[in-house]
mmCIF file with all atom_site columns, C-alpha atoms in Angstrom:
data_model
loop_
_atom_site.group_PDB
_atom_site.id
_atom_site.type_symbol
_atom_site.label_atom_id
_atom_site.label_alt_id
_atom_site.label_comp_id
_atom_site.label_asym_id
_atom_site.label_entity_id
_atom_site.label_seq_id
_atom_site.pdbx_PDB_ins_code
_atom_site.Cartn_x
_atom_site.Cartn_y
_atom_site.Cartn_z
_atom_site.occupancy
_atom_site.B_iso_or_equiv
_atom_site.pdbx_formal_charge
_atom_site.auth_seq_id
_atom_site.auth_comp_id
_atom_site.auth_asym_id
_atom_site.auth_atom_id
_atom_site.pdbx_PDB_model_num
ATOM 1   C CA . UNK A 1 1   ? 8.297  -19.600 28.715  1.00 55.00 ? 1   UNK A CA 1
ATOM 2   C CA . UNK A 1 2   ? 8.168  -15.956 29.917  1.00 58.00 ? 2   UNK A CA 1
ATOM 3   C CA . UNK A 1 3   ? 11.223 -15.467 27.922  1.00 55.00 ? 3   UNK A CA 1
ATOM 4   C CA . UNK A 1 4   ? 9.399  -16.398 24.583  1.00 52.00 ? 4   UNK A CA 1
ATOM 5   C CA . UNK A 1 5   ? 6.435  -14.580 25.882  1.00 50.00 ? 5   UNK A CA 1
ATOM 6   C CA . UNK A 1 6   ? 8.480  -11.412 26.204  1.00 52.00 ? 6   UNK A CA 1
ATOM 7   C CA . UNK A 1 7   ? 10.183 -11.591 23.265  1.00 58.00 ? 7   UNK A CA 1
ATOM 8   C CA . UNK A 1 8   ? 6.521  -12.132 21.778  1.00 50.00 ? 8   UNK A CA 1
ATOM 9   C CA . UNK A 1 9   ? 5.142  -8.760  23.071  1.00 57.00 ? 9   UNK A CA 1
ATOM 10  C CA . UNK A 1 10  ? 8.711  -6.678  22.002  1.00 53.00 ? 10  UNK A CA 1
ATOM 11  C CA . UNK A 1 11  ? 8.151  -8.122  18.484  1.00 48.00 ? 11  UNK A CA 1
ATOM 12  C CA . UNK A 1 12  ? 4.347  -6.800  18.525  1.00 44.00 ? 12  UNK A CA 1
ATOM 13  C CA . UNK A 1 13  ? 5.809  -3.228  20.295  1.00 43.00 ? 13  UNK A CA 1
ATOM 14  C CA . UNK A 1 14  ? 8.139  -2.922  17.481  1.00 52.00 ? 14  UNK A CA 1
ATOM 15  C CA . UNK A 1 15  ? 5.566  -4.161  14.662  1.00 44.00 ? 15  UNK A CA 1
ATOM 16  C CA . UNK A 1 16  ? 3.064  -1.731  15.769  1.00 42.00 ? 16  UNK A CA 1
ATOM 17  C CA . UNK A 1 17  ? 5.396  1.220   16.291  1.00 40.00 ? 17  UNK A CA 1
ATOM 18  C CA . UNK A 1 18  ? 6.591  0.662   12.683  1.00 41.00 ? 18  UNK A CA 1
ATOM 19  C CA . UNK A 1 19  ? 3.173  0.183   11.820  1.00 40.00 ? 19  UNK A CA 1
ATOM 20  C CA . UNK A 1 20  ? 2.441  3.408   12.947  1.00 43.00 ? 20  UNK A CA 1
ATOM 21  C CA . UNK A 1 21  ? 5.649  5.169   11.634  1.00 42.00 ? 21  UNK A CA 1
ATOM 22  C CA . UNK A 1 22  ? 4.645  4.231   8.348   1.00 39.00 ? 22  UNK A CA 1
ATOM 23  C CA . UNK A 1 23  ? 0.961  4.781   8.655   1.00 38.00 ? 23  UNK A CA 1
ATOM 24  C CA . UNK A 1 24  ? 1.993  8.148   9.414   1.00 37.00 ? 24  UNK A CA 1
ATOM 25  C CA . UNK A 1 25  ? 4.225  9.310   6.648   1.00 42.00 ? 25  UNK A CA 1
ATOM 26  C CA . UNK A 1 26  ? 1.598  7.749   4.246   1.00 36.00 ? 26  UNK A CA 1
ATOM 27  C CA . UNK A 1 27  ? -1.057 9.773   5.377   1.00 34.00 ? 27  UNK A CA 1
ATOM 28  C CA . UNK A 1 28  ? 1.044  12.984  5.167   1.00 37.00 ? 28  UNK A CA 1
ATOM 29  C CA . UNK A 1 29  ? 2.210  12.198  1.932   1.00 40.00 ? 29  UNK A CA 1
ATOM 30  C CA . UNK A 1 30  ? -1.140 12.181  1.164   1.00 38.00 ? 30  UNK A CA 1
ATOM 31  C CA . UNK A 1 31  ? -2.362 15.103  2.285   1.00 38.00 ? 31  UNK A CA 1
ATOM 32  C CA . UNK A 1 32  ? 0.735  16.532  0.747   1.00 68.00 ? 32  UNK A CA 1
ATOM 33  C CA . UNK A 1 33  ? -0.149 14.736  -2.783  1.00 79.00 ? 33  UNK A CA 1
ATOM 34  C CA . UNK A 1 34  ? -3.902 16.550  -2.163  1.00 86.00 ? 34  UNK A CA 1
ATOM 35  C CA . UNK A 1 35  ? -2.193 19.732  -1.534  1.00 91.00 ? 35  UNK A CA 1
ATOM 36  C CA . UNK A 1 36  ? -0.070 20.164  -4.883  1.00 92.00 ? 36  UNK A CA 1
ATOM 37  C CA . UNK A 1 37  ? -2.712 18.158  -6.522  1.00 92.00 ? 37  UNK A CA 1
ATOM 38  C CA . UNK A 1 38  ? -5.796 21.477  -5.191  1.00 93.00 ? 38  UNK A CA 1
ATOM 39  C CA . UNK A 1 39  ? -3.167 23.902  -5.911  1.00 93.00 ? 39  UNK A CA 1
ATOM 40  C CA . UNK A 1 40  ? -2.329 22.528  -9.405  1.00 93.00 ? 40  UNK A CA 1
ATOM 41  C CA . UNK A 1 41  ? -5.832 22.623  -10.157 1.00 94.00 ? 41  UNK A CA 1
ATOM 42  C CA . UNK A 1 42  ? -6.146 26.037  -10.311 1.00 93.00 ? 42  UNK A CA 1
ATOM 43  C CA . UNK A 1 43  ? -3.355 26.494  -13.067 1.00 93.00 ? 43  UNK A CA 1
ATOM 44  C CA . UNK A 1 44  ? -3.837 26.438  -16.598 1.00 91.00 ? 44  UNK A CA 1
ATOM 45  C CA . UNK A 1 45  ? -2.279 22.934  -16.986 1.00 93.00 ? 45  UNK A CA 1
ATOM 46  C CA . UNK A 1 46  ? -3.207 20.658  -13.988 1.00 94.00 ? 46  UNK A CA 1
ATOM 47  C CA . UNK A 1 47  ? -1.665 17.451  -15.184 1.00 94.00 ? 47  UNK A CA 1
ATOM 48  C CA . UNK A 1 48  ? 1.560  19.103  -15.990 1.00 94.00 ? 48  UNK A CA 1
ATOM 49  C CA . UNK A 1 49  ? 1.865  20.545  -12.947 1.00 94.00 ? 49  UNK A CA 1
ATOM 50  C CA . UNK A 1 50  ? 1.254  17.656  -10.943 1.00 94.00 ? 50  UNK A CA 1
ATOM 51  C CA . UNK A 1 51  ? 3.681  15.625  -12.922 1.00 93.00 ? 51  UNK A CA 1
ATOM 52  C CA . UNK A 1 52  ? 6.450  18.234  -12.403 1.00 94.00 ? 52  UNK A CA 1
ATOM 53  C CA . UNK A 1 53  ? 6.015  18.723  -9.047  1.00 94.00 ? 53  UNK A CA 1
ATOM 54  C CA . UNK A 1 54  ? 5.650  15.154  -7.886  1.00 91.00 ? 54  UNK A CA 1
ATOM 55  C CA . UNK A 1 55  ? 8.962  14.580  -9.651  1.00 88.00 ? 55  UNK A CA 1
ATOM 56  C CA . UNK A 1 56  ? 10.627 16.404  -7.173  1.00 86.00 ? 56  UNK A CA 1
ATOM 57  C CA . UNK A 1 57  ? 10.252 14.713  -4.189  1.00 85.00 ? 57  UNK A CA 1
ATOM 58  C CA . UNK A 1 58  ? 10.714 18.083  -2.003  1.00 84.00 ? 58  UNK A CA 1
ATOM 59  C CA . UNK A 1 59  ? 7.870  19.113  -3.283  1.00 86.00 ? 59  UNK A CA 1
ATOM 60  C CA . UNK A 1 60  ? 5.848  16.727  -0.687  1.00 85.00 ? 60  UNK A CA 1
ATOM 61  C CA . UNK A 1 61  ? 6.880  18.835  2.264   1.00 87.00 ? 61  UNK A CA 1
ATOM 62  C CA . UNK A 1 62  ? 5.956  22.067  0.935   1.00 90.00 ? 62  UNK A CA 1
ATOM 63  C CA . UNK A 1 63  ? 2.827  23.652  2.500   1.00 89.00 ? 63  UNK A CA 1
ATOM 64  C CA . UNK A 1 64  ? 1.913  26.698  0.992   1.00 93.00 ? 64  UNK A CA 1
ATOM 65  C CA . UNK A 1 65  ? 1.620  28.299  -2.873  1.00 94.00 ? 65  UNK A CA 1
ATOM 66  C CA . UNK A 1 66  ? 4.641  30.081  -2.144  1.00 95.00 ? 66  UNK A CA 1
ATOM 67  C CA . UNK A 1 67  ? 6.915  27.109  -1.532  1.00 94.00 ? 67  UNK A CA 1
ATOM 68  C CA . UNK A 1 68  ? 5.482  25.538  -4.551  1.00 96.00 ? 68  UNK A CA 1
ATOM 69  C CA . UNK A 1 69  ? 6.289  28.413  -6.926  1.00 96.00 ? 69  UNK A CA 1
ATOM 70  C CA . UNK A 1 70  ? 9.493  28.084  -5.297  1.00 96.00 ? 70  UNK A CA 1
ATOM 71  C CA . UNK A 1 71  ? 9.863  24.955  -6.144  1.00 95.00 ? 71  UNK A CA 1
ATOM 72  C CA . UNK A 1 72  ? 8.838  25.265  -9.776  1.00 96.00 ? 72  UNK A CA 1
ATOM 73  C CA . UNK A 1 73  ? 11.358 27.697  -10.509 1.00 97.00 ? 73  UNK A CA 1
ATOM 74  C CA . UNK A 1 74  ? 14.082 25.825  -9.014  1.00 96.00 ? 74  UNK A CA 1
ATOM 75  C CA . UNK A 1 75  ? 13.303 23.353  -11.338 1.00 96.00 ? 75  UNK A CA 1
ATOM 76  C CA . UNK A 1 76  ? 13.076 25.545  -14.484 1.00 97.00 ? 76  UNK A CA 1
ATOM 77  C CA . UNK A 1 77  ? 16.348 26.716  -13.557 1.00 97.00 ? 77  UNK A CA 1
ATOM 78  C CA . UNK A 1 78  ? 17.796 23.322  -13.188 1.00 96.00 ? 78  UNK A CA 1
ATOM 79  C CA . UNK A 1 79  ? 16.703 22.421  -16.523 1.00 97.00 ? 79  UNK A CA 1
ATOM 80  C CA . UNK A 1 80  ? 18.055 25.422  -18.242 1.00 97.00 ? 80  UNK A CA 1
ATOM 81  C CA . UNK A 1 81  ? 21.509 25.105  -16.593 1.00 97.00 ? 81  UNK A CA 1
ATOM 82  C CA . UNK A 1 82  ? 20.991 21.398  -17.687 1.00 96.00 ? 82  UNK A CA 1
ATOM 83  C CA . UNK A 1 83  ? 20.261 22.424  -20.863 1.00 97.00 ? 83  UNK A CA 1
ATOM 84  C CA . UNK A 1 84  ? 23.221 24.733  -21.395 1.00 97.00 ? 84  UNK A CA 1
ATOM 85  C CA . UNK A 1 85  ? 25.521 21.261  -20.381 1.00 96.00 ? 85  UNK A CA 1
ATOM 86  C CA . UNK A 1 86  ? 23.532 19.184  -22.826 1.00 95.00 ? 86  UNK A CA 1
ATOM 87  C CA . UNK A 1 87  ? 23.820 21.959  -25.918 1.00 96.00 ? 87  UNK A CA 1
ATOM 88  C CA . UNK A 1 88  ? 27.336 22.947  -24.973 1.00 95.00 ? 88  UNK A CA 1
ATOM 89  C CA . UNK A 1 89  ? 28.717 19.257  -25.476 1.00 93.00 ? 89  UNK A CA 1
ATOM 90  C CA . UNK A 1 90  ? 26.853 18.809  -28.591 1.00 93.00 ? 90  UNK A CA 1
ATOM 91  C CA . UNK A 1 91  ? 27.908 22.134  -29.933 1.00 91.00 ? 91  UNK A CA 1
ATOM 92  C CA . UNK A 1 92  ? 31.794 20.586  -29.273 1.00 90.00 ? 92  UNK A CA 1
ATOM 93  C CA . UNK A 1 93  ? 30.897 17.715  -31.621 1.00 86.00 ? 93  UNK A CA 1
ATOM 94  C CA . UNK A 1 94  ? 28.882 19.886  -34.403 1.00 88.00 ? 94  UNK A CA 1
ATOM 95  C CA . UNK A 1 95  ? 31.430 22.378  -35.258 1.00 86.00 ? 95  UNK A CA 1
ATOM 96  C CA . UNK A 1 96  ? 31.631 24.504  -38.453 1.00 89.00 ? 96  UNK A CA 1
ATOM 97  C CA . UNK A 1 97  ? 28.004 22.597  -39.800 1.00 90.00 ? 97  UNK A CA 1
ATOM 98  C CA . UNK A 1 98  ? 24.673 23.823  -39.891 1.00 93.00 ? 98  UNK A CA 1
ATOM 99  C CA . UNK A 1 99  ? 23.740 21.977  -36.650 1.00 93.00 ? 99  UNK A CA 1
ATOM 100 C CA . UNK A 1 100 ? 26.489 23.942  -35.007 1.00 93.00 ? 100 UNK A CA 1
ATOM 101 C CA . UNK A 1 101 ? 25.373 27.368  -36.073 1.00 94.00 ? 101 UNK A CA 1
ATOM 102 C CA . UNK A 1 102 ? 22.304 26.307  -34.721 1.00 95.00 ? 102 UNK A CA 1
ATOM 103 C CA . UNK A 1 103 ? 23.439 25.128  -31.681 1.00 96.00 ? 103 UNK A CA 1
ATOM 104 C CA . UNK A 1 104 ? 25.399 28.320  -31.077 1.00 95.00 ? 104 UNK A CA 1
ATOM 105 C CA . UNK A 1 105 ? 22.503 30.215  -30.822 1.00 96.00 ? 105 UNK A CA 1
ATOM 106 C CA . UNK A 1 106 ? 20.766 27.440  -28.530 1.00 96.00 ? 106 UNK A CA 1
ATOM 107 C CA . UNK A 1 107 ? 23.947 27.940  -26.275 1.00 97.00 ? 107 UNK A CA 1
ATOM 108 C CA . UNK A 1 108 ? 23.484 31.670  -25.961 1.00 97.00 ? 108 UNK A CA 1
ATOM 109 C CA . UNK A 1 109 ? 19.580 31.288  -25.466 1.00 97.00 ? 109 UNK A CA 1
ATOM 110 C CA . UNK A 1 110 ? 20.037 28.898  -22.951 1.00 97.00 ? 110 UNK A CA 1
ATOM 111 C CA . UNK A 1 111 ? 23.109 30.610  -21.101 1.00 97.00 ? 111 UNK A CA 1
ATOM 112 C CA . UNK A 1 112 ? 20.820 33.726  -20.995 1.00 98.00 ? 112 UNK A CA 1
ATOM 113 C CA . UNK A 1 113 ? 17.795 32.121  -19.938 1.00 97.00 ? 113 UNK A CA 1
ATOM 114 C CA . UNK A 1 114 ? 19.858 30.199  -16.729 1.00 97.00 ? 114 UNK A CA 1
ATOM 115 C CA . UNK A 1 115 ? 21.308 33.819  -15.825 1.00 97.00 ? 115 UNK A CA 1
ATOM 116 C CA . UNK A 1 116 ? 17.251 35.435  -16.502 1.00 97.00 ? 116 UNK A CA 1
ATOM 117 C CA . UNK A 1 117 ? 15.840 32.501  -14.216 1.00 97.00 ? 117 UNK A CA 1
ATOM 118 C CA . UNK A 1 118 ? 19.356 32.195  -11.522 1.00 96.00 ? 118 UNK A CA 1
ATOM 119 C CA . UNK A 1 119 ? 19.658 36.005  -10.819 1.00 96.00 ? 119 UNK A CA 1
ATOM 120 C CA . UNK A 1 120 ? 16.681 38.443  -12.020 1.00 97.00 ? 120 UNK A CA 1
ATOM 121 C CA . UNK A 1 121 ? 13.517 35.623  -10.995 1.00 97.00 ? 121 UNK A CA 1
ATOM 122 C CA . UNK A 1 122 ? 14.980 33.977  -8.052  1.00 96.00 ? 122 UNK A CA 1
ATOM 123 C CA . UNK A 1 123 ? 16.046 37.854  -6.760  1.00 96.00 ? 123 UNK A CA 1
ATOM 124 C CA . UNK A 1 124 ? 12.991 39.368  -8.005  1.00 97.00 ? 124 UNK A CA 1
ATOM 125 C CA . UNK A 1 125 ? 10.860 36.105  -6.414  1.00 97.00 ? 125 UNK A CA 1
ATOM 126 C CA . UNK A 1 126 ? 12.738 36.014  -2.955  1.00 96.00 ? 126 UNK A CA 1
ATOM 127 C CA . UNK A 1 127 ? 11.297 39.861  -2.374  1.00 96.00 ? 127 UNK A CA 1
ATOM 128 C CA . UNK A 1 128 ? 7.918  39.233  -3.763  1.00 95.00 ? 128 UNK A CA 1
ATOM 129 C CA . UNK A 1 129 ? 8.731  41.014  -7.023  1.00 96.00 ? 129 UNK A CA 1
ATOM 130 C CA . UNK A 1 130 ? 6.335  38.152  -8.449  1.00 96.00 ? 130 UNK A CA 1
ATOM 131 C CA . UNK A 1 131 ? 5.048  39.996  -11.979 1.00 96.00 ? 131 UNK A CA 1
ATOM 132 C CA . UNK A 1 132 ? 8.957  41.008  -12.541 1.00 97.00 ? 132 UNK A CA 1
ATOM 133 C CA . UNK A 1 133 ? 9.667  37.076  -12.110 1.00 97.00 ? 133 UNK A CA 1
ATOM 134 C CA . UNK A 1 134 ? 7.173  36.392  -14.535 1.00 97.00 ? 134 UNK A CA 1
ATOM 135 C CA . UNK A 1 135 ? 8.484  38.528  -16.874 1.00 97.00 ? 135 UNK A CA 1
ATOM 136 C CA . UNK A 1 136 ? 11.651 36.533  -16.048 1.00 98.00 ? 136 UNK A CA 1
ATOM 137 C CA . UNK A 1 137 ? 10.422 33.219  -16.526 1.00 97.00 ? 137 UNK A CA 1
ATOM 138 C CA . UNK A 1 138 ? 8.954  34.042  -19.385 1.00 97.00 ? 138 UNK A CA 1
ATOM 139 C CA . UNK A 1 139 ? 12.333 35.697  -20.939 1.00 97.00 ? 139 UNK A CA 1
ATOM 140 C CA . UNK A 1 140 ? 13.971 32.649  -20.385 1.00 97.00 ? 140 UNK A CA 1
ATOM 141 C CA . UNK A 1 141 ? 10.765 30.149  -21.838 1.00 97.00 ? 141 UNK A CA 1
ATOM 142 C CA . UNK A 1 142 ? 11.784 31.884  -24.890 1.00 96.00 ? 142 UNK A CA 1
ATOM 143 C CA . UNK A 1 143 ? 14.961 30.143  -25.134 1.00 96.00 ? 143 UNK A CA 1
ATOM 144 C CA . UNK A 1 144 ? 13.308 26.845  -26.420 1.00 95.00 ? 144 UNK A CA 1
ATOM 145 C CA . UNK A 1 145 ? 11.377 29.028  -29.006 1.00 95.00 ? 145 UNK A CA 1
ATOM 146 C CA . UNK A 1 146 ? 14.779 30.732  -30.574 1.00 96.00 ? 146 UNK A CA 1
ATOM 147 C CA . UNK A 1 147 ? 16.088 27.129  -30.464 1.00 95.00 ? 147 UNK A CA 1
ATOM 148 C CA . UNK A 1 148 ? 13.607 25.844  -32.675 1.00 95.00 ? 148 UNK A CA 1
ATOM 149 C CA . UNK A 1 149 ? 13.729 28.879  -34.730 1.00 96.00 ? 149 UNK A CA 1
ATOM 150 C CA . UNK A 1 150 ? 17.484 28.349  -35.176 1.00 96.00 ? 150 UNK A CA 1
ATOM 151 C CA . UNK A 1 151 ? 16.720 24.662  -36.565 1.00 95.00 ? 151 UNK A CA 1
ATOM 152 C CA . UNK A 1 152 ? 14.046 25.552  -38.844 1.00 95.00 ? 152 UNK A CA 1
ATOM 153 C CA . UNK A 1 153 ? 16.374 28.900  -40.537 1.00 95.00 ? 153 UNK A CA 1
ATOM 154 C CA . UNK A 1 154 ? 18.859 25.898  -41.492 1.00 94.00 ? 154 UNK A CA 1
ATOM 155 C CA . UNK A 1 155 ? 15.857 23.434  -42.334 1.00 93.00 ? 155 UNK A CA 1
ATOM 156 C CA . UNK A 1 156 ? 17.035 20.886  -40.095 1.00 90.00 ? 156 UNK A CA 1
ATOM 157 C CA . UNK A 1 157 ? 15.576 18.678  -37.535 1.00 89.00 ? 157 UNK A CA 1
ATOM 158 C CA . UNK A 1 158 ? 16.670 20.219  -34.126 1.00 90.00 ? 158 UNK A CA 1
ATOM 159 C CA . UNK A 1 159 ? 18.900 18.112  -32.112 1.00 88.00 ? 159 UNK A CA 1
ATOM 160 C CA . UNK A 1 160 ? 17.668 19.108  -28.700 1.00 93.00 ? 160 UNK A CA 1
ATOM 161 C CA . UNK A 1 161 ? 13.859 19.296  -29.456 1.00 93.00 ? 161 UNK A CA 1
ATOM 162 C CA . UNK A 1 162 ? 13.267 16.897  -26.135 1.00 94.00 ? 162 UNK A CA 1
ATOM 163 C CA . UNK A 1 163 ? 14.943 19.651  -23.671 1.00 94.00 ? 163 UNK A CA 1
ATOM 164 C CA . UNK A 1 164 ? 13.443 22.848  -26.172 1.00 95.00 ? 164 UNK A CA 1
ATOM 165 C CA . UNK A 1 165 ? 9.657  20.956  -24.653 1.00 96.00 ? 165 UNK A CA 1
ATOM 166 C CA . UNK A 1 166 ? 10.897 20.397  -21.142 1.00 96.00 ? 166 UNK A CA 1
ATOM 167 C CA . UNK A 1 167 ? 12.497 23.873  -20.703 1.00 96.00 ? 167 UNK A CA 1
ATOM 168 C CA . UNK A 1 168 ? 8.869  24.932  -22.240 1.00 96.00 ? 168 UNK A CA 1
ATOM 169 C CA . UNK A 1 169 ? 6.956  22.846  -19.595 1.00 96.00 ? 169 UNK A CA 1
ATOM 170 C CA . UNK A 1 170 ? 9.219  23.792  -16.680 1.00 97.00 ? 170 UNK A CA 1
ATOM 171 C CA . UNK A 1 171 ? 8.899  27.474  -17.409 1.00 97.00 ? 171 UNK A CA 1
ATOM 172 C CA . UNK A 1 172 ? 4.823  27.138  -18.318 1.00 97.00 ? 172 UNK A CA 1
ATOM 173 C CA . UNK A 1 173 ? 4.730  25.135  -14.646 1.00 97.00 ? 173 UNK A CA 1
ATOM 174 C CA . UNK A 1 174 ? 6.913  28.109  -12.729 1.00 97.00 ? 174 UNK A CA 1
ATOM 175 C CA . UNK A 1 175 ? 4.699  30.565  -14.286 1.00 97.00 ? 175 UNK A CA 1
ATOM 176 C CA . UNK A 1 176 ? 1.430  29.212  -13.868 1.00 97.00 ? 176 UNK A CA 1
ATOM 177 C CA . UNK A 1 177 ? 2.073  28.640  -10.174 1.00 96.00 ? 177 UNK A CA 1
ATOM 178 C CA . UNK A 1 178 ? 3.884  32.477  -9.414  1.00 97.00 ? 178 UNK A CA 1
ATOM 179 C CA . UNK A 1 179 ? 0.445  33.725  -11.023 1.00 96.00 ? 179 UNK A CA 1
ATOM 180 C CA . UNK A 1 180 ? -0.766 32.332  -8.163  1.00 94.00 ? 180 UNK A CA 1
ATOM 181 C CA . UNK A 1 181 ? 1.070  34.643  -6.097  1.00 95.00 ? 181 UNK A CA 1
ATOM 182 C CA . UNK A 1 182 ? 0.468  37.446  -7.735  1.00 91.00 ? 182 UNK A CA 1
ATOM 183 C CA . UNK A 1 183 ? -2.676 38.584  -6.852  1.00 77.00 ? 183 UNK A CA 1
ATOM 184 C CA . UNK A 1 184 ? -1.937 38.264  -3.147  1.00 66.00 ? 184 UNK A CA 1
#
């Protein structure tokens, strides 16, 4: 009997340690959800930004505006290095047509905007150089608009409109939240 009873009260100890273990990380993801959810409202695109952010799971344990922004430009530079993988194998199947042309200059956007966002914004954002990284960022949003420029001069439907938006959205996310930072 006391050997039921005490396996009884370890089961309970272990349920309610759990209990609280879990209890726990929900209510700092939470608070961690209402912190890039305040700081997203004050950009110019809440929703975006929350749905960027949130997609990045490291994004829960960040704490300030600063790791945000951080955070947001690690992603834009993800996607643009992403980007140059994606528009370099389709440039290997397109050769010598219109769509390649196009997708030339898509590679050398893109290759330029990884190296604006990799080396000048991260540098220029790591010593609080924060209007020079926006003028980074925004070098390198620029490499969706040349891309869709590059379709439209051959009057053909762009083959990489979906990344042209993200890269967009990514940048427009980084941007809005290093504005953040620079009046600070």
């Amino acid at each position: 009997m006391q050997a039921a009873m005490a396996s009884v009260s370890t089961f309970v100890a272990i349920f309610l340690v759990l209990l609280a273990v879990v209890s726990s990380d929900l209510l700092v993801a939470h608070a961690n959800t209402d912190f890039i959810s305040g700081t997203c409202n004050k950009t110019n695109n809440p929703a975006l930004c929350i749905s960027v952010l949130t997609a990045k799971p490291r994004s829960s344990h960040a704490s300030t505006e600063h790791d945000l922004a951080s955070i947001a430009l690690e992603i834009a530079t993800n996607t643009a290095k992403h980007n140059v993988k994606v528009i370099g194998n389709l440039s290997k199947n397109n050769q010598s047509t219109p769509e390649g042309f196009a997708l030339a200059i898509c590679l050398k956007a893109y290759t330029e905007a990884t190296s604006a966002l990799e080396i000048y914004a991260n540098g220029n954002f790591q010593i609080g150089l924060y209007t020079s990284t926006l003028d980074n960022v925004s070098f390198a949003m620029g490499a969706s608009n040349t891309c869709k420029v590059a379709f439209k001069r051959i009057e053909k439907k762009s083959l990489v409109s979906y990344i042209d938006r993200e890269m967009k959205e990514h940048c427009t996310v980084a941007s809005n939240l290093i504005n953040l930072l620079v009046h600070k």
